[in-house]
PDB file of C-alpha atoms in Angstrom:
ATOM      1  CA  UNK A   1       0.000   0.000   0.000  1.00 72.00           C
ATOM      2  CA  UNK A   2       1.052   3.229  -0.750  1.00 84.00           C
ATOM      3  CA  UNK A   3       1.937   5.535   2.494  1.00 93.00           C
ATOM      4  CA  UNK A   4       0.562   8.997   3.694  1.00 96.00           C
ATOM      5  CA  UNK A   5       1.267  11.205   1.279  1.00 96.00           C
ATOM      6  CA  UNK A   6       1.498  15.260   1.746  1.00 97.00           C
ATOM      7  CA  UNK A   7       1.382  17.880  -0.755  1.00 97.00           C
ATOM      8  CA  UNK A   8       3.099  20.316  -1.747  1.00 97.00           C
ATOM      9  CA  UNK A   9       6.092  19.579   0.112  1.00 95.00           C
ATOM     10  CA  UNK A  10       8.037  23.194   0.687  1.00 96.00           C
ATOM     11  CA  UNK A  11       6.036  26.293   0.688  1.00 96.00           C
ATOM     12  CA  UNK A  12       7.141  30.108   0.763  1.00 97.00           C
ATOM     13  CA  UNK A  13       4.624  32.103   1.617  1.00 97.00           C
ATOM     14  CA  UNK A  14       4.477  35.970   2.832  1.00 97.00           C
ATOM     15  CA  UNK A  15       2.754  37.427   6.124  1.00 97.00           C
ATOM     16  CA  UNK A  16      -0.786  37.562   5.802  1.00 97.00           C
ATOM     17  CA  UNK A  17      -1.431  34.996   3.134  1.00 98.00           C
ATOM     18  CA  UNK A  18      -3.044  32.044   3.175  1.00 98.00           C
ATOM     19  CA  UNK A  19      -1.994  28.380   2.214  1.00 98.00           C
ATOM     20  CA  UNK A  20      -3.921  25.448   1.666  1.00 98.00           C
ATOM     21  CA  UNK A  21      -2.007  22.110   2.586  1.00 98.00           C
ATOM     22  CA  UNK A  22      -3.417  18.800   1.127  1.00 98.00           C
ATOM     23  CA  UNK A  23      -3.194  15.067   2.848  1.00 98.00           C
ATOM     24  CA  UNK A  24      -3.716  11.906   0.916  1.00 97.00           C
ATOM     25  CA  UNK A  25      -4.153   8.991   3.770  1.00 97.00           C
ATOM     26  CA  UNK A  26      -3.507   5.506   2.977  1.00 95.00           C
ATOM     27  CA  UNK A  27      -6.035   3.718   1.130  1.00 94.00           C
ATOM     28  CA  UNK A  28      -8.818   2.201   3.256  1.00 92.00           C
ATOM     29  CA  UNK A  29      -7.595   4.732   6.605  1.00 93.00           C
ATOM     30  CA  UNK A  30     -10.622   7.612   7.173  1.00 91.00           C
ATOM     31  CA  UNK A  31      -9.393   9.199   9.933  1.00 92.00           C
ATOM     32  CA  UNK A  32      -6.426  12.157   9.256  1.00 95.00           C
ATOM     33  CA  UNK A  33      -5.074  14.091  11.428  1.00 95.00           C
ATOM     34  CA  UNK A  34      -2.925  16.830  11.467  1.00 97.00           C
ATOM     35  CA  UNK A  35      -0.287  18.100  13.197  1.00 96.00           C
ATOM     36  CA  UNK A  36       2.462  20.925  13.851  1.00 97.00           C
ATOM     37  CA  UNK A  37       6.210  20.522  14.375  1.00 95.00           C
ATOM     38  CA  UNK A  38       8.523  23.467  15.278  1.00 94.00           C
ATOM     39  CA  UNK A  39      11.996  23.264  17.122  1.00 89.00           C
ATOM     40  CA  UNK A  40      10.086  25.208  20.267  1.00 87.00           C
ATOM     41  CA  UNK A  41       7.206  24.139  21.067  1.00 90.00           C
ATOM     42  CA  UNK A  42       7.833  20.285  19.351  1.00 90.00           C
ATOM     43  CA  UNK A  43       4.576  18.457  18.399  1.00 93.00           C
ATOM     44  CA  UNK A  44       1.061  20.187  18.601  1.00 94.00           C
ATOM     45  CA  UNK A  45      -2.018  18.450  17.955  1.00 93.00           C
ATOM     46  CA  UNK A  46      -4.129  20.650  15.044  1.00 95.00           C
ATOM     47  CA  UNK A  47      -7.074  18.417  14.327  1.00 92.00           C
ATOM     48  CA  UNK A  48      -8.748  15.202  13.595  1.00 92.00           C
ATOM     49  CA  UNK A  49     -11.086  13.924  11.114  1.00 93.00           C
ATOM     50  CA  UNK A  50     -13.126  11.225  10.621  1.00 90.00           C
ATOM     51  CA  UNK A  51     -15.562  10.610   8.129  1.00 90.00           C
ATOM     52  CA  UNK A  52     -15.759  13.834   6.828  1.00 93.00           C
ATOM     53  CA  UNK A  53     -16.191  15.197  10.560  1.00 92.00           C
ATOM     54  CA  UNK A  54     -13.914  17.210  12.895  1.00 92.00           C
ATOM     55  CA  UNK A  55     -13.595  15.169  15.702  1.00 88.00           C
ATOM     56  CA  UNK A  56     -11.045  16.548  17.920  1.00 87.00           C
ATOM     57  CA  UNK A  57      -9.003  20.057  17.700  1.00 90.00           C
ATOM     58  CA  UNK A  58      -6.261  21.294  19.307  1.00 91.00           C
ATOM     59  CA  UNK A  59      -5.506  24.746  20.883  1.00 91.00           C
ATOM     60  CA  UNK A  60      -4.961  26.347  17.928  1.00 95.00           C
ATOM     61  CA  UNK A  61      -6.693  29.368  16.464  1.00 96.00           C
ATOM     62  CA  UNK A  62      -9.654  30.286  14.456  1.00 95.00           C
ATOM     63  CA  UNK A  63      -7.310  30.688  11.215  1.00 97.00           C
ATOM     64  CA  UNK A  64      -6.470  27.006  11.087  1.00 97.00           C
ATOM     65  CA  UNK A  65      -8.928  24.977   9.559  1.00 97.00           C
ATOM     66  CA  UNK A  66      -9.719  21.613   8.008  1.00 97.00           C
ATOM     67  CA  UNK A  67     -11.871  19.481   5.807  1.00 97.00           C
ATOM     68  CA  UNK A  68     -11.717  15.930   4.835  1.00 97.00           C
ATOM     69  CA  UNK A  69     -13.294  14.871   1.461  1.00 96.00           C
ATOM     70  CA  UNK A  70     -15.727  11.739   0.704  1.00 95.00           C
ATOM     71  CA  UNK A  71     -12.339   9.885  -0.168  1.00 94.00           C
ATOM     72  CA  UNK A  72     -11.141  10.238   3.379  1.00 95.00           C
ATOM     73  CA  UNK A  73      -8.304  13.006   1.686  1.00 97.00           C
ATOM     74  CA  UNK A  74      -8.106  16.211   3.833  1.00 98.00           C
ATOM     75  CA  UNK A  75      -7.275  19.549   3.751  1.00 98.00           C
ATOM     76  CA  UNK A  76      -5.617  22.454   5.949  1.00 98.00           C
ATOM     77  CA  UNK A  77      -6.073  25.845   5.646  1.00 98.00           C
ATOM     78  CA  UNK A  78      -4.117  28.734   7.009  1.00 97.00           C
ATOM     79  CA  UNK A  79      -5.187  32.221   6.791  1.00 95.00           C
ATOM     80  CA  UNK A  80      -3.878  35.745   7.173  1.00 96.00           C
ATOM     81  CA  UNK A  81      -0.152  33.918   7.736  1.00 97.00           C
ATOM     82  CA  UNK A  82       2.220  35.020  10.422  1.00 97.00           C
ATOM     83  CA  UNK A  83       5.738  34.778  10.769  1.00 97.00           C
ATOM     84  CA  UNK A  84       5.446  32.157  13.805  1.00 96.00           C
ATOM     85  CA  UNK A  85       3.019  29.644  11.388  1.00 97.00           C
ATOM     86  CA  UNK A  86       6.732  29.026  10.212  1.00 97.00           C
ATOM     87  CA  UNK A  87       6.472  25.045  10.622  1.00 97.00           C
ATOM     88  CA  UNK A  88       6.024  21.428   9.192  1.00 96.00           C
ATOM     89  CA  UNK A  89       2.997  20.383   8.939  1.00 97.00           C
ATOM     90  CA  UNK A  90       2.530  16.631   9.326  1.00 97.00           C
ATOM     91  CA  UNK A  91      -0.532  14.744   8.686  1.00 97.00           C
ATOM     92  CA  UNK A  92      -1.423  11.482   9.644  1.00 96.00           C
ATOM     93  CA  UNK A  93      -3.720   8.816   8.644  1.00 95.00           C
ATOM     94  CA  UNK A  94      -5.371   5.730  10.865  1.00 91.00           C
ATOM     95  CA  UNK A  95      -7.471   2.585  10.418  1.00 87.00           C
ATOM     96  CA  UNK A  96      -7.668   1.567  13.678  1.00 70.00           C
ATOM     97  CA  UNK A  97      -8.199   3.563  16.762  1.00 68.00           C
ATOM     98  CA  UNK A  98      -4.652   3.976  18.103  1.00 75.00           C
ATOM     99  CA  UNK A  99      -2.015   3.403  15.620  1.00 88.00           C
ATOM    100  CA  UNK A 100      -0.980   6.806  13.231  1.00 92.00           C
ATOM    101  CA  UNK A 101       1.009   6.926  10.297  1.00 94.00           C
ATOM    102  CA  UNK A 102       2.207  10.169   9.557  1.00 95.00           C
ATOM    103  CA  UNK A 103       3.413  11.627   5.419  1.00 96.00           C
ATOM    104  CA  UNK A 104       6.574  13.397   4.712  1.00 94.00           C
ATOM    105  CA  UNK A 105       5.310  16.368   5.938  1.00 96.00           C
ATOM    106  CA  UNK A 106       5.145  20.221   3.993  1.00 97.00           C
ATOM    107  CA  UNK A 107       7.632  22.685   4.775  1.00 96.00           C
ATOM    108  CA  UNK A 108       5.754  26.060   5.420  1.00 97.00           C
ATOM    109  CA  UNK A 109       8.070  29.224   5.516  1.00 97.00           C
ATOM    110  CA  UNK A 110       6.445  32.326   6.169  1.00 97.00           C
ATOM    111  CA  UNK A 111       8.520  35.424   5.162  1.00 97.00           C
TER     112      UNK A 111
ATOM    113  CA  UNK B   1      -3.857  16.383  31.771  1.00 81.00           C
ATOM    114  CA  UNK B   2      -2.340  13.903  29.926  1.00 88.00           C
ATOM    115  CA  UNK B   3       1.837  13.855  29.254  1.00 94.00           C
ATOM    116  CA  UNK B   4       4.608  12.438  28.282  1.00 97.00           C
ATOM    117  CA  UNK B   5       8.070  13.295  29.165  1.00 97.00           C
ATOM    118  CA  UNK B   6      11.606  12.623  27.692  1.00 97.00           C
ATOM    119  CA  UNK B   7      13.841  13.678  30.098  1.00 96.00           C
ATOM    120  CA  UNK B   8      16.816  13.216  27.651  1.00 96.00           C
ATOM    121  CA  UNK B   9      17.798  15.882  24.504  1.00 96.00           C
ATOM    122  CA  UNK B  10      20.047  14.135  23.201  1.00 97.00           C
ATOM    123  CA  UNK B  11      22.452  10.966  23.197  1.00 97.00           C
ATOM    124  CA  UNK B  12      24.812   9.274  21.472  1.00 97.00           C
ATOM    125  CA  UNK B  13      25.893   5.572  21.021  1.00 97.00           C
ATOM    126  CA  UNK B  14      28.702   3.922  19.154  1.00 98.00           C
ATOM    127  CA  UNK B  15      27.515   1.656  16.237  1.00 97.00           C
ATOM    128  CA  UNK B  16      26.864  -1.852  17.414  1.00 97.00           C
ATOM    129  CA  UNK B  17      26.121  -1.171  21.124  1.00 97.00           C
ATOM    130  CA  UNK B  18      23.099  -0.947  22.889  1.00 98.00           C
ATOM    131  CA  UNK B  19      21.458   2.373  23.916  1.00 98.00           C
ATOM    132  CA  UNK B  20      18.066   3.017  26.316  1.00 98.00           C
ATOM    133  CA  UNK B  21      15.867   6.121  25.692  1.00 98.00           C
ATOM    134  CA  UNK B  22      13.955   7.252  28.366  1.00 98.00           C
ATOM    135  CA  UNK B  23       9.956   7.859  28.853  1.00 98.00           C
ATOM    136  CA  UNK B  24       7.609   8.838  31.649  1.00 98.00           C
ATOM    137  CA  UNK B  25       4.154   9.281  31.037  1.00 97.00           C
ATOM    138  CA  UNK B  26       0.507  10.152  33.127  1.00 95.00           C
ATOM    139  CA  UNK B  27      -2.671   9.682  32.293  1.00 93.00           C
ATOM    140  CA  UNK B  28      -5.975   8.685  34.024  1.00 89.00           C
ATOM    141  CA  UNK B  29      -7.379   7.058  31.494  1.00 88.00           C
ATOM    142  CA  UNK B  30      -7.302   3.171  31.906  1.00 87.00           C
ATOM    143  CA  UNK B  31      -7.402   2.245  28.431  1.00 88.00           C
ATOM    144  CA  UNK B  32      -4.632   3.838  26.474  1.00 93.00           C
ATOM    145  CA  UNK B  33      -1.588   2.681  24.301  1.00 94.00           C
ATOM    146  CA  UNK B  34       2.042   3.246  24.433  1.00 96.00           C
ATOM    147  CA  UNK B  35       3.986   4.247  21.086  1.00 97.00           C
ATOM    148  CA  UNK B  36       7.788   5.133  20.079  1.00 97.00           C
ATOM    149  CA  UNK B  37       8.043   6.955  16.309  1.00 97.00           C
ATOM    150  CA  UNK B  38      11.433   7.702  15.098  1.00 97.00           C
ATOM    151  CA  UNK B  39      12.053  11.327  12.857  1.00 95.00           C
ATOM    152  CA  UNK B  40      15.427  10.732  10.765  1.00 92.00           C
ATOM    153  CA  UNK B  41      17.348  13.889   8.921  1.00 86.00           C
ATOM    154  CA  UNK B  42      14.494  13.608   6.109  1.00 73.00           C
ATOM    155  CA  UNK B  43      11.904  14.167   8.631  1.00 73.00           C
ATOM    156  CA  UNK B  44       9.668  10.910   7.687  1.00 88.00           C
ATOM    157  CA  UNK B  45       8.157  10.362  11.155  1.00 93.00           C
ATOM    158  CA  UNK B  46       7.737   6.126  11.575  1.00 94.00           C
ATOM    159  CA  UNK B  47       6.592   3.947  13.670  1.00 95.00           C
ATOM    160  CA  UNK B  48       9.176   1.667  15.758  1.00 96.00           C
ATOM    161  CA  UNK B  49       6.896   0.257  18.019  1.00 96.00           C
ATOM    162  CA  UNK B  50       3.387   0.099  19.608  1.00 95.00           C
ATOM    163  CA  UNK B  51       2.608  -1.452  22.902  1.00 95.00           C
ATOM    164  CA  UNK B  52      -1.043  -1.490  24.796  1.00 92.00           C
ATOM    165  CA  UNK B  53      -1.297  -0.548  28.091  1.00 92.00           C
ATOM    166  CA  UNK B  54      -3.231  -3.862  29.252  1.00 91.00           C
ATOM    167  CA  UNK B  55      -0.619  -5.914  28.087  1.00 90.00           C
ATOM    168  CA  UNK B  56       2.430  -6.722  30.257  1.00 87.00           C
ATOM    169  CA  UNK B  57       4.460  -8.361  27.764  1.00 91.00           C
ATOM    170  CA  UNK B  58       6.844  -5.843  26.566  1.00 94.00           C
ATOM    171  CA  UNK B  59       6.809  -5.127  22.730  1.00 93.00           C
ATOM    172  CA  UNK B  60       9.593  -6.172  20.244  1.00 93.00           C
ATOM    173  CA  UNK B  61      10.532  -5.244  16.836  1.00 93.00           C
ATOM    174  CA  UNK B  62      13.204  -6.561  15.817  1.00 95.00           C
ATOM    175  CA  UNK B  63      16.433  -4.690  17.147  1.00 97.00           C
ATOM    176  CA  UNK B  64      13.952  -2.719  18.896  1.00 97.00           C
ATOM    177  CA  UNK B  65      11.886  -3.742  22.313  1.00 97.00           C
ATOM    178  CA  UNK B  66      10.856  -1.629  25.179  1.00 97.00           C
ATOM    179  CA  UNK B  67      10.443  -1.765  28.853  1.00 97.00           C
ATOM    180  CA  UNK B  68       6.627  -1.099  30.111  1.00 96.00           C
ATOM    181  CA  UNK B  69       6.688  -0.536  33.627  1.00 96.00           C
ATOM    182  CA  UNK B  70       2.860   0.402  34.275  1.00 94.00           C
ATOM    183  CA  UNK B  71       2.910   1.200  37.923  1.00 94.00           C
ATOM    184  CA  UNK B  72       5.580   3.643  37.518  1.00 95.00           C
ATOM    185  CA  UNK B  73       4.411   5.209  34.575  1.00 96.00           C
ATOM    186  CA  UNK B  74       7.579   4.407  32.275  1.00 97.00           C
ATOM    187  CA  UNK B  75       8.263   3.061  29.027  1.00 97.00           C
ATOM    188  CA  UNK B  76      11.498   3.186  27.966  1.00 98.00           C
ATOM    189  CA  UNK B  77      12.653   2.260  24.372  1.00 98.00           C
ATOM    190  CA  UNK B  78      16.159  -0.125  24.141  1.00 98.00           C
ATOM    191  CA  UNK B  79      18.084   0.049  20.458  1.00 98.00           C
ATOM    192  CA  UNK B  80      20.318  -3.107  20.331  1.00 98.00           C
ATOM    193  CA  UNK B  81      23.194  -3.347  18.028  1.00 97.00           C
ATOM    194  CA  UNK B  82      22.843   0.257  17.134  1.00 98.00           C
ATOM    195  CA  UNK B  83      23.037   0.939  13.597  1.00 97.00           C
ATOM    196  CA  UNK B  84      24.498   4.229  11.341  1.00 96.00           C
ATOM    197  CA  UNK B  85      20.547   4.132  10.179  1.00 94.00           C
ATOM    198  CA  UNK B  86      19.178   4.256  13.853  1.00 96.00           C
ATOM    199  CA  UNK B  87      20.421   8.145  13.931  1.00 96.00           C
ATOM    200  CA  UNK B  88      17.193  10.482  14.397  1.00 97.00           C
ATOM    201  CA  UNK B  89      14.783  12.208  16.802  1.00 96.00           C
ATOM    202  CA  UNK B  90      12.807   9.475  19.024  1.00 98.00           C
ATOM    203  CA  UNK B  91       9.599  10.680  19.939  1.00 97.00           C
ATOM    204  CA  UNK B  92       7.170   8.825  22.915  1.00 98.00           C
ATOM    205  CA  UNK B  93       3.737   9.072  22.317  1.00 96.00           C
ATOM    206  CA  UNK B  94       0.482   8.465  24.299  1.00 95.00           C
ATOM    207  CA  UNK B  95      -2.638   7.622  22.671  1.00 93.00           C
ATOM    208  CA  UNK B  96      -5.806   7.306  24.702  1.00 89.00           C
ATOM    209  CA  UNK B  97      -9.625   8.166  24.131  1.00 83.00           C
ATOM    210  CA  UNK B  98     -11.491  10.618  26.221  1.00 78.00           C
ATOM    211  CA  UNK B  99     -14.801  12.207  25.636  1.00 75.00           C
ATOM    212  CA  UNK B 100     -15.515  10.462  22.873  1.00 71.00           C
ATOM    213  CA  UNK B 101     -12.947  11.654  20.713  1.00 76.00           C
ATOM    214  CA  UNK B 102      -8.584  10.272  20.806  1.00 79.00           C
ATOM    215  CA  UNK B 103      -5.475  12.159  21.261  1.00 85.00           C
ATOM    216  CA  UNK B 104      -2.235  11.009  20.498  1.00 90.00           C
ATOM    217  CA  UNK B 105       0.134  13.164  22.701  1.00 93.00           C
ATOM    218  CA  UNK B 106       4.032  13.411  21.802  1.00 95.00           C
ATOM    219  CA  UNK B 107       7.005  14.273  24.623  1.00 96.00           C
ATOM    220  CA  UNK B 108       9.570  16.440  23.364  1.00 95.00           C
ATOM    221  CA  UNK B 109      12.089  13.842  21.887  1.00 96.00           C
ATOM    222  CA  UNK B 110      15.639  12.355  22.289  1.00 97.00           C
ATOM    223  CA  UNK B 111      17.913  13.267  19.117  1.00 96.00           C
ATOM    224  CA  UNK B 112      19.685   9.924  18.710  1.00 98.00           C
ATOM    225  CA  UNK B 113      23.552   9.841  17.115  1.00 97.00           C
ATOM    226  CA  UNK B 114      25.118   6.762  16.376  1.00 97.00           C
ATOM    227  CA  UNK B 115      28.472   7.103  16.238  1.00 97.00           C
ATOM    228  CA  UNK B 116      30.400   4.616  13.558  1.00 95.00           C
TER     229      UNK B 116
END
């Protein structure tokens, strides 16, 4: 089976943009979830989907969002960028309850 | 509140000894699982190895096994026969279910170094 895969994988964007980051999980998985990895603060919990539902978010605010498609693929959205979004973004896909398997990641640089 | 702690940044090993990384975790919840992921260089986080909470028998993978000590809240992850390969950022994770909805919770890491 093919793994988690993430696109795009590096991103430049400028403060107050937005950026839409895109998460294909592995085939027969419907829950995603997503992530945020910086050296500081290490890894923070954005949000969970399954079955086209948010089930869980993180403490994160109102300009992260999410959506996960029919096909169990999912989206993040960032708006009005700042300089400290500056992260990977890691998604992650399940079958069963517990175990995650995370993509490559995309590279966000705000500038 | 649920958490995990790795009370180690960083270590090193030599290539083809045997190196223990270090977890505590809490959590109320009775029914929760144990997990170790391992970052390399090319940041592909994956999974080393899994173990549930309700089983005593400690989980092996290969060159891999841990050491699930319930009552004291540890779970410790031992690398034998250390490999160039094995060189990353280890990351303990708790997953549990609460409210009707599951977290997976991550403690800060232990950058690895195997030394040839």
């Amino acid at each position: 089976k093919a793994g988690v895969t993430q696109t795009p994988r590096y991103l430049i964007k400028t403060r107050g943009q937005q950026v839409t980051l895109s998460c294909s999980p592995i085939s027969g998985h419907r829950s995603v979830s997503w992530y945020q990895q910086t050296p500081g603060q290490g890894l923070q919990f954005l949000f969970e989907y399954f079955s086209e539902t948010q089930r869980n978010k993180g403490n994160f605010p109102g300009r992260f969002s999410g959506r996960q498609f029919s096909n169990s693929r999912s989206e993040m959205n960032v708006s009005t960028l700042e300089l400290g979004d500056s992260a990977l973004y890691l998604c992650a896909s399940s079958a069963r309850e517990d175990t995650q398997y995370f993509g490559p990641g995309t590279r966000l640089t705000v500038l | 509140a649920q958490t995990v702690t790795q009370s180690q940044p960083e270590m090193s090993v030599q290539e083809a000894e045997t190196v223990t990384l270090s977890c505590t975790y809490d959590t109320s919840e009775s029914n929760y699982y144990l997990f170790w992921y391992k970052q390399p260089p090319s940041r592909q986080m994956i999974l080393v190895i899994r173990q549930e909470a309700y089983k005593q028998q400690n989980a092996t993978e290969n060159r891999f096994s841990v050491n699930f000590q319930k009552a004291a809240k540890s779970f410790s992850l031992k690398i034998s026969d250390s490999q160039l390969g094995d060189t990353a950022m280890y990351f303990c994770a708790l997953w549990f279910a609460q409210g009707g909805s599951e977290k997976l919770v991550f403690g800060k890491g232990t950058k690895l170094t195997v030394n040839p």
